[in-house]
């Protein structure tokens, strides 16, 4: 890594001149800025915070930092899970949450222009008022859209509609030099040189600061319903997924969850939604399926077809949530998984590996054995339709150092197995600082060096979000 400088009183004065009234220092810097939602990956307070209000303000501050070798860390809502927005080396943290305006809709071209700090939930609700759907649906609804883009967030609807990457048309970016540029265009396709827009998506704030986005929208489906299908075992549950595709049922969402995480979630929300025992059979795994259609008749036909597939595949029952209230209850339980775990857990770590769909069940069985071997408790759920698994490691009894040691041993076993079966280290949460070594092991030195080369082209002084993705703080 570069030899960085610390902020002096003179540099702080320059920052305050560049962004009058928007620079925080000392006791004005809140503790939340020192970590994300997974503090186990480290905490560090920034030396100064820019409460950004405009692209130009960000550009002026970044230019000063670049000229003086001051680390810069972009941050949205701080809902990441891999240490991606933690200012590992101090410096200046750029908070984009004040840049939260939905600027304009272009209803003829099905796009919306937003500032980077708009929350996913706010855009989703506002788009529906226009009869439109912003299709990406990550679990954390109160994350900033720029953070979603920076990690290429996936979510529940990815199996049908794709990930965040598929909905970004163009963006405004402040480069590490302080220069302002635009990537992409409001068009459906391009063959116009290297795709710098796609390169920025998923770069986790290491190549620049995203300040404005033009996002694609689609017409909102007219009819939506969800199905809850309990299974006696996980293997039958997961094996159902390819059968949906073979039956030409294009589900909006196909989520799986194991019994323990469902029970924890229902304790957290204070009500029971998922059946625990049906006809004397204990449910140990569940599929939560969402279907959408253009008419009520079409939806009813889909529900009937999907129910047949589920029951023929071993589901012990199928519950239909076809009203807003029932759907809200079903998805409230699913959306509360992380909060439920946090509420009952002292120490927590996680991974979000992605594997081929036909490898989900055997891979989770492998992980269960590895957890037992390493003395780690795990809770699993995820996106059955695309193979993205969320495996949480928890403890209420271990000391932190011992917990970290056991989790590291667990990761050293399960990440290579994910790669062996054709998977990747992360499906949607990103690499941040927490998974750099596992990414390096999985893609090899040649590909890591290609990433580092790209990083140096954008950021020769390595000031932008140092210690993330392809560089660790020790390099």
Tab-separated table of C-alpha atoms in Angstrom:
chain	number	residue	atom	x	y	z
A	1	UNK	CA	0.000	0.000	0.000
A	2	UNK	CA	0.992	3.657	-0.351
A	3	UNK	CA	2.581	5.744	2.402
A	4	UNK	CA	-0.396	7.833	3.456
A	5	UNK	CA	-0.428	11.088	5.361
A	6	UNK	CA	-2.601	12.144	8.247
A	7	UNK	CA	-4.802	15.200	8.177
A	8	UNK	CA	-3.201	18.362	9.531
A	9	UNK	CA	-5.037	21.457	10.754
A	10	UNK	CA	-4.016	23.137	7.489
A	11	UNK	CA	-5.542	20.349	5.380
A	12	UNK	CA	-8.707	20.324	7.484
A	13	UNK	CA	-9.013	24.055	6.820
A	14	UNK	CA	-8.726	23.400	3.085
A	15	UNK	CA	-11.420	20.712	3.289
A	16	UNK	CA	-13.716	23.131	5.131
A	17	UNK	CA	-13.131	25.751	2.443
A	18	UNK	CA	-14.017	23.179	-0.226
A	19	UNK	CA	-17.190	22.061	1.594
A	20	UNK	CA	-18.300	24.837	3.966
A	21	UNK	CA	-20.346	23.552	6.874
A	22	UNK	CA	-20.183	19.952	5.692
A	23	UNK	CA	-16.928	18.694	7.250
A	24	UNK	CA	-17.116	16.884	10.587
A	25	UNK	CA	-14.115	16.341	12.866
A	26	UNK	CA	-13.408	15.245	16.429
A	27	UNK	CA	-16.392	14.615	18.683
A	28	UNK	CA	-18.817	15.419	15.836
A	29	UNK	CA	-17.878	12.138	14.120
A	30	UNK	CA	-20.397	9.531	15.215
A	31	UNK	CA	-19.292	6.040	16.242
A	32	UNK	CA	-21.285	4.391	13.419
A	33	UNK	CA	-18.757	5.697	10.900
A	34	UNK	CA	-16.104	3.348	12.300
A	35	UNK	CA	-17.780	0.106	11.162
A	36	UNK	CA	-20.439	-1.500	8.989
A	37	UNK	CA	-23.025	-4.163	9.961
A	38	UNK	CA	-20.247	-6.720	10.534
A	39	UNK	CA	-17.869	-5.087	13.049
A	40	UNK	CA	-15.856	-8.293	13.330
A	41	UNK	CA	-13.998	-7.146	10.183
A	42	UNK	CA	-12.541	-4.212	12.060
A	43	UNK	CA	-13.373	-0.746	13.333
A	44	UNK	CA	-11.582	2.517	12.688
A	45	UNK	CA	-12.805	6.074	13.003
A	46	UNK	CA	-12.098	8.500	10.143
A	47	UNK	CA	-10.159	11.676	10.836
A	48	UNK	CA	-12.804	13.731	9.046
A	49	UNK	CA	-16.201	13.175	7.450
A	50	UNK	CA	-17.659	14.956	4.438
A	51	UNK	CA	-21.451	15.114	4.648
A	52	UNK	CA	-21.661	15.403	0.887
A	53	UNK	CA	-24.351	17.535	-0.770
A	54	UNK	CA	-23.138	17.622	-4.376
A	55	UNK	CA	-20.878	15.977	-6.923
A	56	UNK	CA	-18.761	19.116	-7.130
A	57	UNK	CA	-18.240	19.186	-3.369
A	58	UNK	CA	-17.059	15.557	-3.408
A	59	UNK	CA	-14.732	16.302	-6.326
A	60	UNK	CA	-13.128	19.230	-4.501
A	61	UNK	CA	-12.516	17.190	-1.346
A	62	UNK	CA	-11.192	14.142	-3.221
A	63	UNK	CA	-8.788	16.362	-5.204
A	64	UNK	CA	-7.302	17.715	-1.979
A	65	UNK	CA	-6.963	14.204	-0.566
A	66	UNK	CA	-5.301	12.884	-3.724
A	67	UNK	CA	-2.761	15.709	-3.820
A	68	UNK	CA	-1.861	15.081	-0.189
A	69	UNK	CA	-2.052	11.246	-0.059
A	70	UNK	CA	-5.015	11.154	2.315
A	71	UNK	CA	-7.123	7.944	2.226
A	72	UNK	CA	-10.750	8.375	1.094
A	73	UNK	CA	-13.583	5.993	1.989
A	74	UNK	CA	-17.003	6.320	0.301
A	75	UNK	CA	-19.953	5.334	2.489
A	76	UNK	CA	-23.695	5.029	2.074
A	77	UNK	CA	-25.968	3.624	4.772
A	78	UNK	CA	-23.225	1.409	6.197
A	79	UNK	CA	-25.280	-1.766	5.765
A	80	UNK	CA	-22.457	-3.794	4.198
A	81	UNK	CA	-21.277	-7.092	5.660
A	82	UNK	CA	-17.611	-7.337	4.604
A	83	UNK	CA	-16.010	-4.163	5.991
A	84	UNK	CA	-16.304	-2.383	2.651
A	85	UNK	CA	-17.025	1.095	4.043
A	86	UNK	CA	-14.715	0.971	7.061
A	87	UNK	CA	-11.972	3.658	6.906
A	88	UNK	CA	-9.201	1.191	7.739
A	89	UNK	CA	-6.484	3.847	7.510
A	90	UNK	CA	-8.407	6.844	8.846
A	91	UNK	CA	-8.422	9.739	6.416
A	92	UNK	CA	-11.634	11.225	5.028
A	93	UNK	CA	-14.927	9.365	4.925
A	94	UNK	CA	-17.477	10.603	2.358
A	95	UNK	CA	-21.063	10.154	3.541
A	96	UNK	CA	-23.459	10.332	0.565
A	97	UNK	CA	-26.718	9.904	2.489
A	98	UNK	CA	-27.652	13.604	2.171
A	99	UNK	CA	-27.631	13.231	-1.625
A	100	UNK	CA	-31.003	11.512	-1.530
A	101	UNK	CA	-33.188	13.078	-4.225
A	102	UNK	CA	-35.075	11.215	-6.944
A	103	UNK	CA	-34.310	13.696	-9.713
A	104	UNK	CA	-36.507	12.742	-12.662
A	105	UNK	CA	-38.348	9.956	-14.492
A	106	UNK	CA	-38.175	9.355	-18.228
A	107	UNK	CA	-41.338	7.301	-18.661
A	108	UNK	CA	-40.856	6.856	-22.406
A	109	UNK	CA	-37.428	5.281	-21.955
A	110	UNK	CA	-38.252	3.528	-18.640
A	111	UNK	CA	-35.419	5.054	-16.614
A	112	UNK	CA	-35.124	7.151	-13.479
A	113	UNK	CA	-32.313	9.545	-12.519
A	114	UNK	CA	-31.366	9.571	-8.825
A	115	UNK	CA	-28.703	10.880	-6.520
A	116	UNK	CA	-26.414	8.242	-5.059
A	117	UNK	CA	-27.819	8.366	-1.526
A	118	UNK	CA	-31.431	7.540	-2.406
A	119	UNK	CA	-32.553	4.501	-0.417
A	120	UNK	CA	-33.602	1.341	-2.235
A	121	UNK	CA	-36.913	1.345	-0.353
A	122	UNK	CA	-37.683	4.935	-1.343
A	123	UNK	CA	-37.099	4.320	-5.041
A	124	UNK	CA	-39.035	1.034	-4.962
A	125	UNK	CA	-42.087	2.702	-3.420
A	126	UNK	CA	-41.905	5.789	-5.623
A	127	UNK	CA	-41.516	3.769	-8.819
A	128	UNK	CA	-44.634	1.743	-7.971
A	129	UNK	CA	-46.618	5.002	-7.856
A	130	UNK	CA	-45.639	5.418	-11.520
A	131	UNK	CA	-46.797	1.863	-12.291
A	132	UNK	CA	-43.163	0.784	-12.582
A	133	UNK	CA	-40.899	-1.703	-10.852
A	134	UNK	CA	-37.274	-1.225	-9.902
A	135	UNK	CA	-36.531	-4.924	-10.122
A	136	UNK	CA	-33.432	-5.397	-7.907
A	137	UNK	CA	-34.590	-6.457	-4.456
A	138	UNK	CA	-31.700	-6.882	-1.969
A	139	UNK	CA	-32.693	-7.885	1.536
A	140	UNK	CA	-31.589	-4.608	3.136
A	141	UNK	CA	-34.228	-2.186	1.871
A	142	UNK	CA	-32.659	0.843	3.528
A	143	UNK	CA	-29.305	0.641	1.773
A	144	UNK	CA	-28.253	3.455	-0.562
A	145	UNK	CA	-28.564	2.776	-4.269
A	146	UNK	CA	-24.916	3.685	-4.894
A	147	UNK	CA	-23.947	1.042	-2.338
A	148	UNK	CA	-26.112	-1.493	-4.165
A	149	UNK	CA	-24.355	-0.587	-7.413
A	150	UNK	CA	-20.911	-0.621	-5.793
A	151	UNK	CA	-21.446	-4.223	-4.654
A	152	UNK	CA	-23.672	-5.339	-7.553
A	153	UNK	CA	-26.281	-6.308	-4.980
A	154	UNK	CA	-28.484	-9.236	-5.944
A	155	UNK	CA	-31.493	-10.049	-3.821
A	156	UNK	CA	-34.603	-12.161	-4.022
A	157	UNK	CA	-35.809	-11.221	-7.516
A	158	UNK	CA	-32.447	-11.864	-9.173
A	159	UNK	CA	-33.522	-15.334	-10.314
A	160	UNK	CA	-36.045	-13.801	-12.734
A	161	UNK	CA	-34.988	-10.206	-13.267
A	162	UNK	CA	-31.226	-10.205	-12.729
A	163	UNK	CA	-28.972	-8.264	-10.359
A	164	UNK	CA	-28.357	-4.541	-9.882
A	165	UNK	CA	-25.842	-4.598	-12.742
A	166	UNK	CA	-28.647	-5.266	-15.207
A	167	UNK	CA	-30.470	-2.058	-14.246
A	168	UNK	CA	-27.728	0.565	-14.390
A	169	UNK	CA	-27.834	2.681	-17.562
A	170	UNK	CA	-25.378	5.443	-16.669
A	171	UNK	CA	-23.624	7.058	-13.735
A	172	UNK	CA	-21.695	10.128	-12.674
A	173	UNK	CA	-18.424	9.354	-10.921
A	174	UNK	CA	-15.792	11.358	-9.090
A	175	UNK	CA	-12.455	9.750	-9.924
A	176	UNK	CA	-9.644	9.529	-7.338
A	177	UNK	CA	-7.989	12.500	-9.068
A	178	UNK	CA	-11.019	14.651	-8.272
A	179	UNK	CA	-12.120	14.731	-11.904
A	180	UNK	CA	-15.809	14.219	-12.715
A	181	UNK	CA	-16.849	11.854	-15.492
A	182	UNK	CA	-19.862	9.971	-16.809
A	183	UNK	CA	-20.066	6.308	-17.793
A	184	UNK	CA	-22.824	4.640	-19.799
A	185	UNK	CA	-25.780	6.099	-21.686
A	186	UNK	CA	-29.567	6.011	-21.716
A	187	UNK	CA	-29.648	3.330	-24.412
A	188	UNK	CA	-30.471	-0.372	-24.566
A	189	UNK	CA	-27.143	-1.625	-25.881
A	190	UNK	CA	-23.612	-0.533	-26.716
A	191	UNK	CA	-20.490	-1.767	-28.447
A	192	UNK	CA	-18.577	1.437	-27.829
A	193	UNK	CA	-15.169	0.451	-26.496
A	194	UNK	CA	-14.339	-0.935	-23.078
A	195	UNK	CA	-17.360	-0.955	-20.799
A	196	UNK	CA	-16.264	1.396	-18.033
A	197	UNK	CA	-19.779	1.463	-16.604
A	198	UNK	CA	-19.726	-2.273	-16.014
A	199	UNK	CA	-16.259	-1.985	-14.496
A	200	UNK	CA	-17.479	0.505	-11.897
A	201	UNK	CA	-20.422	-1.715	-10.943
A	202	UNK	CA	-19.191	-4.051	-8.215
A	203	UNK	CA	-15.922	-2.152	-7.672
A	204	UNK	CA	-16.873	-1.409	-4.040
A	205	UNK	CA	-15.753	2.212	-4.000
A	206	UNK	CA	-12.153	1.396	-4.929
A	207	UNK	CA	-12.188	3.112	-8.342
A	208	UNK	CA	-14.210	6.240	-7.613
A	209	UNK	CA	-17.213	7.756	-5.853
A	210	UNK	CA	-20.581	7.215	-7.547
A	211	UNK	CA	-22.653	10.389	-7.133
A	212	UNK	CA	-25.564	10.022	-9.559
A	213	UNK	CA	-27.283	7.109	-11.327
A	214	UNK	CA	-29.685	6.531	-14.176
A	215	UNK	CA	-31.473	3.256	-13.470
A	216	UNK	CA	-33.695	1.104	-15.665
A	217	UNK	CA	-37.292	0.354	-14.732
A	218	UNK	CA	-39.848	-2.155	-15.983
A	219	UNK	CA	-43.653	-2.172	-15.900
A	220	UNK	CA	-44.839	-3.422	-12.520
A	221	UNK	CA	-46.502	-6.851	-12.663
A	222	UNK	CA	-50.280	-6.637	-12.219
A	223	UNK	CA	-50.670	-9.748	-10.060
A	224	UNK	CA	-48.294	-11.208	-7.454
A	225	UNK	CA	-48.591	-14.096	-4.984
A	226	UNK	CA	-46.238	-16.114	-2.783
A	227	UNK	CA	-46.186	-19.798	-1.868
A	228	UNK	CA	-44.728	-21.286	1.310
A	229	UNK	CA	-43.727	-24.927	0.877
A	230	UNK	CA	-42.385	-26.896	3.871
A	231	UNK	CA	-40.198	-29.957	3.207
A	232	UNK	CA	-39.043	-32.738	5.469
A	233	UNK	CA	-35.438	-32.352	4.323
A	234	UNK	CA	-33.221	-29.829	2.559
A	235	UNK	CA	-32.279	-32.125	-0.322
A	236	UNK	CA	-35.870	-32.463	-1.538
A	237	UNK	CA	-36.390	-28.750	-1.016
A	238	UNK	CA	-33.445	-27.683	-3.188
A	239	UNK	CA	-34.004	-30.403	-5.788
A	240	UNK	CA	-37.325	-28.753	-6.608
A	241	UNK	CA	-35.703	-25.643	-8.093
A	242	UNK	CA	-34.640	-26.996	-11.523
A	243	UNK	CA	-38.089	-28.557	-11.896
A	244	UNK	CA	-39.640	-25.087	-11.885
A	245	UNK	CA	-37.554	-24.111	-14.874
A	246	UNK	CA	-38.276	-27.360	-16.682
A	247	UNK	CA	-41.990	-26.686	-16.145
A	248	UNK	CA	-41.553	-23.204	-17.698
A	249	UNK	CA	-42.448	-21.522	-14.412
A	250	UNK	CA	-40.383	-18.355	-14.251
A	251	UNK	CA	-40.625	-17.513	-10.551
A	252	UNK	CA	-39.890	-13.983	-9.412
A	253	UNK	CA	-38.172	-15.357	-6.303
A	254	UNK	CA	-37.134	-18.810	-5.066
A	255	UNK	CA	-35.816	-18.630	-1.514
A	256	UNK	CA	-34.751	-21.530	0.695
A	257	UNK	CA	-34.333	-21.541	4.438
A	258	UNK	CA	-33.579	-24.111	7.092
A	259	UNK	CA	-35.706	-24.707	10.172
A	260	UNK	CA	-33.498	-23.013	12.769
A	261	UNK	CA	-33.303	-19.678	10.955
A	262	UNK	CA	-37.080	-19.668	10.461
A	263	UNK	CA	-37.668	-20.258	14.174
A	264	UNK	CA	-35.250	-17.458	15.074
A	265	UNK	CA	-36.977	-15.073	12.681
A	266	UNK	CA	-40.434	-15.874	14.020
A	267	UNK	CA	-39.213	-15.291	17.566
A	268	UNK	CA	-37.909	-11.934	16.396
A	269	UNK	CA	-41.086	-10.756	14.637
A	270	UNK	CA	-43.323	-12.247	17.344
A	271	UNK	CA	-45.595	-14.395	15.209
A	272	UNK	CA	-45.615	-17.755	13.431
A	273	UNK	CA	-45.896	-17.776	9.641
A	274	UNK	CA	-44.199	-20.963	8.458
A	275	UNK	CA	-45.815	-24.290	9.465
A	276	UNK	CA	-43.604	-26.341	11.774
A	277	UNK	CA	-45.388	-29.699	11.641
A	278	UNK	CA	-47.813	-30.848	8.907
A	279	UNK	CA	-49.694	-34.149	9.194
A	280	UNK	CA	-47.246	-35.282	11.849
A	281	UNK	CA	-44.205	-34.510	9.654
A	282	UNK	CA	-41.656	-31.976	10.933
A	283	UNK	CA	-40.614	-29.351	8.413
A	284	UNK	CA	-36.826	-28.973	8.334
A	285	UNK	CA	-36.553	-26.795	5.224
A	286	UNK	CA	-38.747	-24.398	3.268
A	287	UNK	CA	-39.106	-22.855	-0.165
A	288	UNK	CA	-40.624	-19.399	-0.378
A	289	UNK	CA	-41.746	-18.827	-3.957
A	290	UNK	CA	-43.062	-15.606	-5.483
A	291	UNK	CA	-44.917	-15.629	-8.796
A	292	UNK	CA	-46.064	-12.661	-10.880
A	293	UNK	CA	-48.330	-12.387	-13.894
A	294	UNK	CA	-50.253	-10.011	-16.100
A	295	UNK	CA	-53.716	-11.166	-15.057
A	296	UNK	CA	-55.497	-12.974	-12.242
A	297	UNK	CA	-56.244	-15.977	-14.443
A	298	UNK	CA	-52.603	-16.256	-15.492
A	299	UNK	CA	-51.481	-16.029	-11.864
A	300	UNK	CA	-53.965	-18.700	-10.755
A	301	UNK	CA	-52.669	-21.018	-13.469
A	302	UNK	CA	-49.099	-20.411	-12.303
A	303	UNK	CA	-50.055	-21.113	-8.690
A	304	UNK	CA	-51.664	-24.383	-9.721
A	305	UNK	CA	-48.662	-25.460	-11.808
A	306	UNK	CA	-46.172	-24.452	-9.116
A	307	UNK	CA	-48.141	-26.270	-6.414
A	308	UNK	CA	-48.113	-29.450	-8.497
A	309	UNK	CA	-44.342	-29.204	-8.926
A	310	UNK	CA	-43.833	-28.626	-5.203
A	311	UNK	CA	-46.057	-31.476	-4.046
A	312	UNK	CA	-44.650	-33.920	-6.606
A	313	UNK	CA	-41.151	-32.988	-5.396
A	314	UNK	CA	-41.901	-33.824	-1.769
A	315	UNK	CA	-43.407	-30.687	-0.255
A	316	UNK	CA	-45.590	-31.711	2.671
A	317	UNK	CA	-47.946	-28.792	2.045
A	318	UNK	CA	-48.297	-25.594	-0.025
A	319	UNK	CA	-49.627	-22.405	1.561
A	320	UNK	CA	-50.737	-19.629	-0.773
A	321	UNK	CA	-50.220	-16.004	0.253
A	322	UNK	CA	-52.309	-14.159	-2.308
A	323	UNK	CA	-53.278	-11.019	-0.412
A	324	UNK	CA	-51.011	-8.071	0.508
A	325	UNK	CA	-51.342	-8.903	4.225
A	326	UNK	CA	-50.424	-12.572	3.792
A	327	UNK	CA	-47.506	-11.726	1.501
A	328	UNK	CA	-46.279	-9.106	3.951
A	329	UNK	CA	-46.262	-11.685	6.751
A	330	UNK	CA	-44.420	-14.276	4.658
A	331	UNK	CA	-41.751	-11.850	3.532
A	332	UNK	CA	-41.471	-10.142	6.926
A	333	UNK	CA	-40.147	-13.416	8.305
A	334	UNK	CA	-37.694	-13.809	5.400
A	335	UNK	CA	-36.551	-10.181	5.542
A	336	UNK	CA	-35.849	-10.387	9.273
A	337	UNK	CA	-33.288	-13.186	9.142
A	338	UNK	CA	-30.211	-11.046	9.775
A	339	UNK	CA	-31.913	-8.950	12.468
A	340	UNK	CA	-33.132	-12.137	14.133
A	341	UNK	CA	-29.624	-13.588	14.206
A	342	UNK	CA	-28.172	-10.324	15.532
A	343	UNK	CA	-30.796	-10.209	18.276
A	344	UNK	CA	-29.786	-13.623	19.611
A	345	UNK	CA	-26.053	-13.640	18.922
A	346	UNK	CA	-23.024	-12.129	20.617
A	347	UNK	CA	-20.476	-12.950	17.900
A	348	UNK	CA	-21.318	-13.181	14.211
A	349	UNK	CA	-19.609	-13.726	10.879
A	350	UNK	CA	-20.987	-14.725	7.476
A	351	UNK	CA	-20.237	-15.763	3.945
A	352	UNK	CA	-22.363	-15.458	0.816
A	353	UNK	CA	-20.803	-17.994	-1.516
A	354	UNK	CA	-22.561	-18.803	-4.771
A	355	UNK	CA	-22.561	-22.318	-6.243
A	356	UNK	CA	-24.357	-24.027	-9.144
A	357	UNK	CA	-27.979	-24.714	-8.216
A	358	UNK	CA	-27.524	-28.484	-8.329
A	359	UNK	CA	-24.701	-28.150	-5.791
A	360	UNK	CA	-26.661	-26.253	-3.111
A	361	UNK	CA	-27.792	-29.257	-1.061
A	362	UNK	CA	-24.502	-31.220	-1.139
A	363	UNK	CA	-22.533	-28.034	-0.488
A	364	UNK	CA	-24.632	-27.164	2.554
A	365	UNK	CA	-24.209	-30.734	3.826
A	366	UNK	CA	-20.460	-30.277	3.379
A	367	UNK	CA	-20.618	-26.992	5.327
A	368	UNK	CA	-22.572	-28.623	8.162
A	369	UNK	CA	-19.868	-31.267	8.555
A	370	UNK	CA	-17.130	-28.621	8.389
A	371	UNK	CA	-18.896	-26.547	11.052
A	372	UNK	CA	-19.088	-29.556	13.350
A	373	UNK	CA	-15.408	-30.288	12.751
A	374	UNK	CA	-14.432	-26.673	13.509
A	375	UNK	CA	-16.748	-26.225	16.489
A	376	UNK	CA	-18.816	-23.492	14.844
A	377	UNK	CA	-22.594	-23.074	14.909
A	378	UNK	CA	-24.109	-22.092	11.552
A	379	UNK	CA	-27.476	-20.897	10.248
A	380	UNK	CA	-28.206	-21.085	6.507
A	381	UNK	CA	-30.619	-19.574	4.035
A	382	UNK	CA	-30.385	-18.074	0.580
A	383	UNK	CA	-31.477	-17.735	-3.001
A	384	UNK	CA	-32.298	-21.228	-4.208
A	385	UNK	CA	-33.006	-19.993	-7.716
A	386	UNK	CA	-29.459	-18.756	-8.348
A	387	UNK	CA	-27.343	-20.703	-5.849
A	388	UNK	CA	-26.385	-17.739	-3.650
A	389	UNK	CA	-26.085	-19.025	-0.070
A	390	UNK	CA	-25.963	-17.051	3.167
A	391	UNK	CA	-24.155	-19.063	5.831
A	392	UNK	CA	-23.880	-17.323	9.198
A	393	UNK	CA	-21.466	-18.397	11.906
A	394	UNK	CA	-22.675	-17.598	15.422
A	395	UNK	CA	-21.561	-17.889	19.036
A	396	UNK	CA	-22.720	-16.737	22.439
A	397	UNK	CA	-20.110	-18.649	24.417
A	398	UNK	CA	-16.703	-18.226	22.768
A	399	UNK	CA	-14.217	-15.428	23.285
A	400	UNK	CA	-13.791	-13.306	20.160
A	401	UNK	CA	-10.260	-14.491	19.356
A	402	UNK	CA	-11.276	-18.149	19.608
A	403	UNK	CA	-14.403	-17.500	17.541
A	404	UNK	CA	-12.351	-15.808	14.806
A	405	UNK	CA	-9.876	-18.688	14.840
A	406	UNK	CA	-12.618	-21.289	14.395
A	407	UNK	CA	-14.375	-19.289	11.686
A	408	UNK	CA	-11.127	-18.837	9.782
A	409	UNK	CA	-10.578	-22.595	9.926
A	410	UNK	CA	-14.168	-23.091	8.701
A	411	UNK	CA	-13.670	-20.658	5.806
A	412	UNK	CA	-10.392	-22.342	4.862
A	413	UNK	CA	-12.407	-25.515	4.318
A	414	UNK	CA	-15.610	-24.259	2.709
A	415	UNK	CA	-14.320	-21.609	0.277
A	416	UNK	CA	-12.052	-24.022	-1.646
A	417	UNK	CA	-14.958	-26.470	-1.832
A	418	UNK	CA	-17.209	-23.762	-3.303
A	419	UNK	CA	-14.604	-23.070	-5.986
A	420	UNK	CA	-14.142	-26.799	-6.618
A	421	UNK	CA	-17.834	-27.280	-7.397
A	422	UNK	CA	-17.868	-24.304	-9.772
A	423	UNK	CA	-18.798	-21.438	-7.466
A	424	UNK	CA	-17.447	-18.057	-6.385
A	425	UNK	CA	-16.491	-16.390	-3.118
A	426	UNK	CA	-19.341	-13.862	-3.114
A	427	UNK	CA	-22.665	-13.703	-4.893
A	428	UNK	CA	-23.766	-10.237	-3.773
A	429	UNK	CA	-22.160	-8.913	-0.570
A	430	UNK	CA	-18.785	-8.251	-2.158
A	431	UNK	CA	-15.203	-8.714	-1.008
A	432	UNK	CA	-14.528	-5.611	1.093
A	433	UNK	CA	-11.604	-6.108	3.451
A	434	UNK	CA	-12.935	-9.305	4.990
A	435	UNK	CA	-12.660	-11.605	1.965
A	436	UNK	CA	-9.571	-10.345	0.113
A	437	UNK	CA	-7.448	-13.388	0.886
A	438	UNK	CA	-10.227	-15.798	-0.106
A	439	UNK	CA	-10.721	-13.989	-3.408
A	440	UNK	CA	-6.968	-14.168	-4.066
A	441	UNK	CA	-6.917	-17.893	-3.349
A	442	UNK	CA	-9.910	-18.503	-5.605
A	443	UNK	CA	-8.941	-16.516	-8.714
A	444	UNK	CA	-5.144	-16.804	-8.573
A	445	UNK	CA	-2.219	-14.404	-8.783
A	446	UNK	CA	-2.629	-13.582	-12.483
A	447	UNK	CA	-6.214	-12.374	-12.115
A	448	UNK	CA	-5.474	-10.529	-8.872
A	449	UNK	CA	-2.674	-8.684	-10.656
A	450	UNK	CA	-5.060	-7.724	-13.453
A	451	UNK	CA	-7.411	-6.240	-10.854
A	452	UNK	CA	-4.536	-4.399	-9.197
A	453	UNK	CA	-3.487	-3.022	-12.575
A	454	UNK	CA	-6.999	-1.679	-13.178
A	455	UNK	CA	-6.991	-0.161	-9.707
A	456	UNK	CA	-3.694	1.654	-10.395
A	457	UNK	CA	-4.967	3.074	-13.707
A	458	UNK	CA	-7.961	4.634	-11.951
A	459	UNK	CA	-6.174	5.409	-8.700
A	460	UNK	CA	-2.376	5.736	-9.089
A	461	UNK	CA	-1.948	6.952	-5.506
A	462	UNK	CA	-4.190	4.178	-4.100
A	463	UNK	CA	-6.158	6.650	-1.973
A	464	UNK	CA	-9.648	5.357	-2.803
A	465	UNK	CA	-11.022	2.895	-0.235
A	466	UNK	CA	-7.640	1.304	0.494
A	467	UNK	CA	-7.434	-2.252	1.804
A	468	UNK	CA	-10.435	-3.503	-0.129
A	469	UNK	CA	-11.104	-6.051	-2.930
A	470	UNK	CA	-7.645	-6.566	-4.451
A	471	UNK	CA	-5.280	-4.974	-1.910
A	472	UNK	CA	-5.020	-5.641	1.804
A	473	UNK	CA	-3.731	-2.996	4.198
A	474	UNK	CA	-0.577	-5.062	4.704
A	475	UNK	CA	0.500	-4.922	1.065
